[in-house]
Every structure is written in C-alpha cells, then in structure tokens.
Amino acid sequence: AQSVAQPEDQVNVAEGNPLTVKCTYSVSGNPYLFWYVQYPNRGLQFLLKYITGDNLVKGSYGFEAEFNKSQTSFHLKKPSALVSDSALYFCAVRTMDSNYQLIWGAGTKLIIKP
Amino acid sequence: DADVTQTPRNRITKTGKRIMLECSQTKGHDRMYWYRQDPGLGLRLIYYSFDVKDINKGEISDGYSVSRQAQAKFSLSLESAIPNQTALYFCATSDLLLNEQFFGPGTRLTVL
C-alpha cells in the first residue's frame, strides 16, 4: 500500500536554530512531493513541491526541501527558525498509481520557542 | 476576497440530522475535493470531482454524498449525521495540470 510517514508528531526548535521536519514515503512510480502548512484555525497553504529536476527545492517563507530518491525521503528544512513558523506541517505525495490523488502524512506540529 | 470559501465555518448538529456543507471557488479550477481532518490522522479524501459531470469516491465516502452544481460549487452532504463524523472539513481545488491544491478555511462540524 502507498503511504507517507511523518515520524515525529512534534518538533521543538529554538528560534534562530535550523529546523528539519521529516517525511518518508512508500509509493510505486515516480512521486510528486508536496509540503503544506496549516496555521491555527486556517486552511492548508502550499509551501513547495518536487516534480522533477534539482533535488533541492525552495518554497515560501524561506523553507526548502530535499528529495532523496534512495532514501525515499523529502525532508523540510529552514536554516533559521522563526516563532511565526510554529504550525502544523503536512507532507503529501502523488503518483500515477494513486490516480493522481494526494496521499497525506499525519502531520507534524512544529513549535518554535523564543 | 478568498479564492476558496466554505460555509458554514462552524456547525453543531444532532445525530440523525441532514447537513450540507458548501464550497465555492473563484480560481476557475475544474477539480474540486472534499477532505476531513482528524487529529493524528492527517487529511482523508471523501469525494473529488474532475469536472461538473465527473464525481468520484475517495477513501472514506460512506455516509457522505456530494453535488457539483457548477464549476465553482461543490457541496458535501451528510444524510444522517453521526457523532464519529465530528471533524474539520476542507474543500480544495486544483487545475487540470494537477499542480498544488488550494484549500478553503474549513468547516468545523460537531455532531452531538
């Protein structure tokens, strides 16, 4: 079965430190990979995506993610965390075998402490 | 103005009642989706529509129905609400190139 795993329910980072939110996937076929962010009482917002090409993709708010095919991972990163980055982050993957529907991870709560 | 709107934003209802959640979009997208979000489970797809004449069941369609009244409108109905349908419901849209999805603000539904 195709799946997406976000192994950490919560990540705590001090403001100014680098952050990483992990995502691994198990799918057949070439994956399209996405990161979304959900702020409290808001809908999900698109952050970035990997379709093809350079394994390092840059997105909104200074976030980036690295596609690693051999490790089937797509970790979200930011060099210097802000308190305002505190939110719920979702990884999602889509393939032709999923009829192009998104398969979602369970989400990781990111808490940035001043 | 928001590109994807949902009404109502909050709803409390009783078991057995019929409920309709509405979604409208001004993005001009053909594809629309309904998800529910439960803590620790991420998002689960209920129904999706590729155009007005194309409706497809998602992962958890039992107990739900949908109507695509126009390109811009996609409604979700709970014919007889039950407590385990208490959740946050999101509508989303995407274009034909299958790029990223755009989400509405969500409807928080509580079934007592």
mmCIF file of C-alpha atoms in Angstrom:
data_model
loop_
_atom_site.group_PDB
_atom_site.id
_atom_site.type_symbol
_atom_site.label_atom_id
_atom_site.label_comp_id
_atom_site.label_asym_id
_atom_site.label_seq_id
_atom_site.Cartn_x
_atom_site.Cartn_y
_atom_site.Cartn_z
ATOM 1 C CA ALA A 1 0.000 0.000 0.000
ATOM 2 C CA GLN A 2 1.171 3.504 -0.740
ATOM 3 C CA SER A 3 1.874 5.624 2.293
ATOM 4 C CA VAL A 4 3.527 8.708 3.652
ATOM 5 C CA ALA A 5 5.164 8.786 7.075
ATOM 6 C CA GLN A 6 5.974 11.773 9.211
ATOM 7 C CA PRO A 7 7.784 10.029 12.065
ATOM 8 C CA GLU A 8 7.634 12.915 14.529
ATOM 9 C CA ASP A 9 4.324 14.093 15.958
ATOM 10 C CA GLN A 10 6.037 17.224 17.276
ATOM 11 C CA VAL A 11 9.323 19.016 16.696
ATOM 12 C CA ASN A 12 10.632 21.648 19.109
ATOM 13 C CA VAL A 13 13.261 24.136 17.958
ATOM 14 C CA ALA A 14 14.701 27.281 19.472
ATOM 15 C CA GLU A 15 14.259 30.466 17.482
ATOM 16 C CA GLY A 16 17.215 31.094 15.213
ATOM 17 C CA ASN A 17 18.237 27.442 15.039
ATOM 18 C CA PRO A 18 17.877 25.327 11.901
ATOM 19 C CA LEU A 19 14.816 23.130 11.669
ATOM 20 C CA THR A 20 14.024 19.862 9.928
ATOM 21 C CA VAL A 21 10.639 18.197 9.578
ATOM 22 C CA LYS A 22 10.944 14.661 8.277
ATOM 23 C CA CYS A 23 8.920 12.879 5.611
ATOM 24 C CA THR A 24 9.390 9.478 4.044
ATOM 25 C CA TYR A 25 7.194 7.792 1.502
ATOM 26 C CA SER A 26 6.446 4.398 0.064
ATOM 27 C CA VAL A 27 4.878 4.550 -3.374
ATOM 28 C CA SER A 28 5.186 2.907 -6.738
ATOM 29 C CA GLY A 29 6.084 5.045 -9.680
ATOM 30 C CA ASN A 30 7.660 8.453 -9.776
ATOM 31 C CA PRO A 31 6.417 10.625 -6.921
ATOM 32 C CA TYR A 32 5.297 14.208 -6.957
ATOM 33 C CA LEU A 33 6.015 15.513 -3.455
ATOM 34 C CA PHE A 34 4.447 18.399 -1.598
ATOM 35 C CA TRP A 35 4.658 20.241 1.696
ATOM 36 C CA TYR A 36 1.744 22.180 3.146
ATOM 37 C CA VAL A 37 1.455 24.261 6.311
ATOM 38 C CA GLN A 38 -1.608 24.792 8.480
ATOM 39 C CA TYR A 39 -1.735 27.705 10.891
ATOM 40 C CA PRO A 40 -4.277 27.590 13.743
ATOM 41 C CA ASN A 41 -7.883 27.972 12.565
ATOM 42 C CA ARG A 42 -6.775 28.220 8.944
ATOM 43 C CA GLY A 43 -6.847 26.020 5.875
ATOM 44 C CA LEU A 44 -3.750 24.390 4.456
ATOM 45 C CA GLN A 45 -1.339 26.500 2.456
ATOM 46 C CA PHE A 46 1.021 25.183 -0.186
ATOM 47 C CA LEU A 47 4.729 25.578 0.675
ATOM 48 C CA LEU A 48 6.689 23.804 -2.028
ATOM 49 C CA LYS A 49 6.759 20.842 -4.378
ATOM 50 C CA TYR A 50 9.138 18.491 -6.138
ATOM 51 C CA ILE A 51 8.152 17.234 -9.562
ATOM 52 C CA THR A 52 11.441 16.663 -11.341
ATOM 53 C CA GLY A 53 14.856 18.221 -11.722
ATOM 54 C CA ASP A 54 17.024 19.623 -8.947
ATOM 55 C CA ASN A 55 16.640 17.613 -5.761
ATOM 56 C CA LEU A 56 16.676 20.753 -3.623
ATOM 57 C CA VAL A 57 13.538 22.812 -3.999
ATOM 58 C CA LYS A 58 12.852 26.188 -2.461
ATOM 59 C CA GLY A 59 9.476 27.399 -1.360
ATOM 60 C CA SER A 60 7.598 30.029 0.557
ATOM 61 C CA TYR A 61 8.711 31.696 3.802
ATOM 62 C CA GLY A 62 12.338 30.573 3.398
ATOM 63 C CA PHE A 63 11.590 26.858 3.502
ATOM 64 C CA GLU A 64 13.307 24.290 1.329
ATOM 65 C CA ALA A 65 13.135 20.537 0.941
ATOM 66 C CA GLU A 66 15.460 17.902 -0.418
ATOM 67 C CA PHE A 67 14.261 14.961 -2.459
ATOM 68 C CA ASN A 68 16.320 11.834 -1.769
ATOM 69 C CA LYS A 69 15.288 9.025 -4.055
ATOM 70 C CA SER A 70 17.454 6.326 -2.491
ATOM 71 C CA GLN A 71 16.124 7.070 0.991
ATOM 72 C CA THR A 72 12.600 7.841 -0.291
ATOM 73 C CA SER A 73 12.587 10.990 1.774
ATOM 74 C CA PHE A 74 11.539 14.598 1.317
ATOM 75 C CA HIS A 75 12.550 16.450 4.477
ATOM 76 C CA LEU A 76 11.512 20.051 5.018
ATOM 77 C CA LYS A 77 14.192 22.435 6.220
ATOM 78 C CA LYS A 78 14.817 26.033 7.155
ATOM 79 C CA PRO A 79 18.203 27.497 8.136
ATOM 80 C CA SER A 80 16.906 29.791 10.868
ATOM 81 C CA ALA A 81 13.555 29.216 12.559
ATOM 82 C CA LEU A 82 11.114 31.979 13.462
ATOM 83 C CA VAL A 83 8.465 31.867 16.175
ATOM 84 C CA SER A 84 5.933 32.534 13.416
ATOM 85 C CA ASP A 85 6.902 29.223 11.784
ATOM 86 C CA SER A 86 5.051 27.419 14.570
ATOM 87 C CA ALA A 87 2.292 25.465 12.825
ATOM 88 C CA LEU A 88 1.214 22.038 11.636
ATOM 89 C CA TYR A 89 3.125 20.734 8.616
ATOM 90 C CA PHE A 90 1.896 18.089 6.208
ATOM 91 C CA CYS A 91 3.808 16.098 3.637
ATOM 92 C CA ALA A 92 1.883 14.665 0.685
ATOM 93 C CA VAL A 93 2.741 12.552 -2.333
ATOM 94 C CA ARG A 94 1.011 11.853 -5.611
ATOM 95 C CA THR A 95 1.706 9.269 -8.276
ATOM 96 C CA MET A 96 0.012 7.929 -11.336
ATOM 97 C CA ASP A 97 -0.811 4.794 -9.347
ATOM 98 C CA SER A 98 -2.755 6.867 -6.811
ATOM 99 C CA ASN A 99 -4.858 8.186 -9.663
ATOM 100 C CA TYR A 100 -3.071 11.444 -9.067
ATOM 101 C CA GLN A 101 -4.760 11.878 -5.692
ATOM 102 C CA LEU A 102 -2.695 13.127 -2.801
ATOM 103 C CA ILE A 103 -1.637 10.673 -0.113
ATOM 104 C CA TRP A 104 -1.109 12.606 3.126
ATOM 105 C CA GLY A 105 1.130 12.188 6.107
ATOM 106 C CA ALA A 106 -0.414 12.564 9.565
ATOM 107 C CA GLY A 107 1.229 15.925 10.141
ATOM 108 C CA THR A 108 3.999 17.256 12.378
ATOM 109 C CA LYS A 109 3.449 20.033 14.879
ATOM 110 C CA LEU A 110 6.372 22.441 14.793
ATOM 111 C CA ILE A 111 6.925 24.567 17.884
ATOM 112 C CA ILE A 112 9.493 27.339 17.771
ATOM 113 C CA LYS A 113 10.429 28.682 21.187
ATOM 114 C CA PRO A 114 11.760 32.229 21.678
ATOM 115 C CA ASP B 1 -11.592 38.082 -1.219
ATOM 116 C CA ALA B 2 -10.763 34.463 -0.506
ATOM 117 C CA ASP B 3 -10.384 32.215 -3.559
ATOM 118 C CA VAL B 4 -11.991 29.185 -1.888
ATOM 119 C CA THR B 5 -14.809 29.790 0.563
ATOM 120 C CA GLN B 6 -16.698 27.382 2.768
ATOM 121 C CA THR B 7 -19.999 27.801 4.581
ATOM 122 C CA PRO B 8 -20.752 27.439 7.378
ATOM 123 C CA ARG B 9 -17.477 27.820 9.250
ATOM 124 C CA ASN B 10 -18.833 26.137 12.328
ATOM 125 C CA ARG B 11 -21.839 23.893 12.821
ATOM 126 C CA ILE B 12 -23.210 21.958 15.744
ATOM 127 C CA THR B 13 -25.920 19.459 14.979
ATOM 128 C CA LYS B 14 -27.604 16.389 16.413
ATOM 129 C CA THR B 15 -27.382 12.768 15.451
ATOM 130 C CA GLY B 16 -29.672 11.908 12.557
ATOM 131 C CA LYS B 17 -29.882 15.402 11.101
ATOM 132 C CA ARG B 18 -29.103 16.150 7.460
ATOM 133 C CA ILE B 19 -26.264 18.581 6.991
ATOM 134 C CA MET B 20 -24.920 20.319 3.898
ATOM 135 C CA LEU B 21 -21.522 21.955 3.692
ATOM 136 C CA GLU B 22 -20.930 24.275 0.786
ATOM 137 C CA CYS B 23 -17.808 25.237 -1.106
ATOM 138 C CA SER B 24 -17.340 27.939 -3.713
ATOM 139 C CA GLN B 25 -14.236 28.926 -5.641
ATOM 140 C CA THR B 26 -13.237 31.818 -7.846
ATOM 141 C CA LYS B 27 -9.984 30.284 -9.083
ATOM 142 C CA GLY B 28 -11.566 28.864 -12.231
ATOM 143 C CA HIS B 29 -10.292 25.378 -11.433
ATOM 144 C CA ASP B 30 -12.049 22.306 -12.752
ATOM 145 C CA ARG B 31 -11.022 19.948 -9.982
ATOM 146 C CA MET B 32 -12.544 20.106 -6.521
ATOM 147 C CA TYR B 33 -12.106 17.940 -3.431
ATOM 148 C CA TRP B 34 -13.625 17.326 -0.019
ATOM 149 C CA TYR B 35 -11.410 16.170 2.857
ATOM 150 C CA ARG B 36 -11.903 15.586 6.515
ATOM 151 C CA GLN B 37 -9.186 16.191 9.082
ATOM 152 C CA ASP B 38 -8.985 14.333 12.361
ATOM 153 C CA PRO B 39 -6.183 14.827 14.903
ATOM 154 C CA GLY B 40 -3.283 12.469 14.233
ATOM 155 C CA LEU B 41 -4.789 11.152 11.003
ATOM 156 C CA GLY B 42 -3.920 13.879 8.566
ATOM 157 C CA LEU B 43 -6.341 14.521 5.734
ATOM 158 C CA ARG B 44 -8.568 11.860 4.249
ATOM 159 C CA LEU B 45 -10.267 12.260 0.904
ATOM 160 C CA ILE B 46 -14.054 11.937 0.911
ATOM 161 C CA TYR B 47 -15.005 12.774 -2.685
ATOM 162 C CA TYR B 48 -13.447 14.500 -5.641
ATOM 163 C CA SER B 49 -14.710 15.912 -8.903
ATOM 164 C CA PHE B 50 -12.693 16.468 -12.063
ATOM 165 C CA ASP B 51 -15.468 18.453 -13.704
ATOM 166 C CA VAL B 52 -19.203 19.059 -13.361
ATOM 167 C CA LYS B 53 -20.094 15.649 -14.800
ATOM 168 C CA ASP B 54 -17.374 13.654 -13.066
ATOM 169 C CA ILE B 55 -17.732 12.666 -9.393
ATOM 170 C CA ASN B 56 -15.502 10.094 -7.717
ATOM 171 C CA LYS B 57 -15.463 8.432 -4.325
ATOM 172 C CA GLY B 58 -12.444 8.920 -2.164
ATOM 173 C CA GLU B 59 -11.011 6.924 0.691
ATOM 174 C CA ILE B 60 -13.921 7.456 3.114
ATOM 175 C CA SER B 61 -17.104 8.194 1.158
ATOM 176 C CA ASP B 62 -19.523 6.088 3.235
ATOM 177 C CA GLY B 63 -22.108 8.272 4.937
ATOM 178 C CA TYR B 64 -21.424 11.222 2.632
ATOM 179 C CA SER B 65 -22.713 12.436 -0.705
ATOM 180 C CA VAL B 66 -21.746 15.345 -2.938
ATOM 181 C CA SER B 67 -23.179 17.572 -5.601
ATOM 182 C CA ARG B 68 -21.255 19.580 -8.183
ATOM 183 C CA GLN B 69 -23.760 22.274 -9.052
ATOM 184 C CA ALA B 70 -21.389 24.245 -11.259
ATOM 185 C CA GLN B 71 -17.702 24.529 -11.957
ATOM 186 C CA ALA B 72 -17.403 26.850 -8.997
ATOM 187 C CA LYS B 73 -19.588 24.996 -6.472
ATOM 188 C CA PHE B 74 -19.155 21.636 -4.762
ATOM 189 C CA SER B 75 -21.359 20.649 -1.817
ATOM 190 C CA LEU B 76 -20.917 17.879 0.709
ATOM 191 C CA SER B 77 -23.926 16.332 2.444
ATOM 192 C CA LEU B 78 -24.266 14.139 5.472
ATOM 193 C CA GLU B 79 -27.644 12.496 5.032
ATOM 194 C CA SER B 80 -27.920 11.347 8.632
ATOM 195 C CA ALA B 81 -25.135 12.716 10.765
ATOM 196 C CA ILE B 82 -23.479 10.555 13.416
ATOM 197 C CA PRO B 83 -21.031 11.557 16.177
ATOM 198 C CA ASN B 84 -17.979 9.998 14.510
ATOM 199 C CA GLN B 85 -18.445 12.458 11.668
ATOM 200 C CA THR B 86 -17.365 15.184 14.052
ATOM 201 C CA ALA B 87 -14.291 16.627 12.320
ATOM 202 C CA LEU B 88 -12.811 19.546 10.437
ATOM 203 C CA TYR B 89 -13.866 19.500 6.786
ATOM 204 C CA PHE B 90 -11.885 21.114 3.996
ATOM 205 C CA CYS B 91 -12.708 21.865 0.407
ATOM 206 C CA ALA B 92 -9.848 22.208 -2.070
ATOM 207 C CA THR B 93 -9.365 22.957 -5.757
ATOM 208 C CA SER B 94 -6.682 22.318 -8.339
ATOM 209 C CA ASP B 95 -6.232 22.924 -12.041
ATOM 210 C CA LEU B 96 -6.000 20.435 -14.878
ATOM 211 C CA LEU B 97 -2.220 20.359 -14.762
ATOM 212 C CA LEU B 98 -2.536 18.549 -11.423
ATOM 213 C CA ASN B 99 -0.489 21.084 -9.584
ATOM 214 C CA GLU B 100 -0.851 22.042 -5.955
ATOM 215 C CA GLN B 101 -4.247 22.184 -4.294
ATOM 216 C CA PHE B 102 -5.757 25.336 -2.817
ATOM 217 C CA PHE B 103 -7.743 24.957 0.367
ATOM 218 C CA GLY B 104 -10.702 26.706 1.894
ATOM 219 C CA PRO B 105 -10.662 27.794 5.554
ATOM 220 C CA GLY B 106 -12.500 24.706 6.749
ATOM 221 C CA THR B 107 -15.804 23.881 8.445
ATOM 222 C CA ARG B 108 -15.729 22.612 11.997
ATOM 223 C CA LEU B 109 -18.625 20.172 12.372
ATOM 224 C CA THR B 110 -19.747 18.764 15.703
ATOM 225 C CA VAL B 111 -22.369 16.028 15.809
ATOM 226 C CA LEU B 112 -23.883 15.502 19.241
#
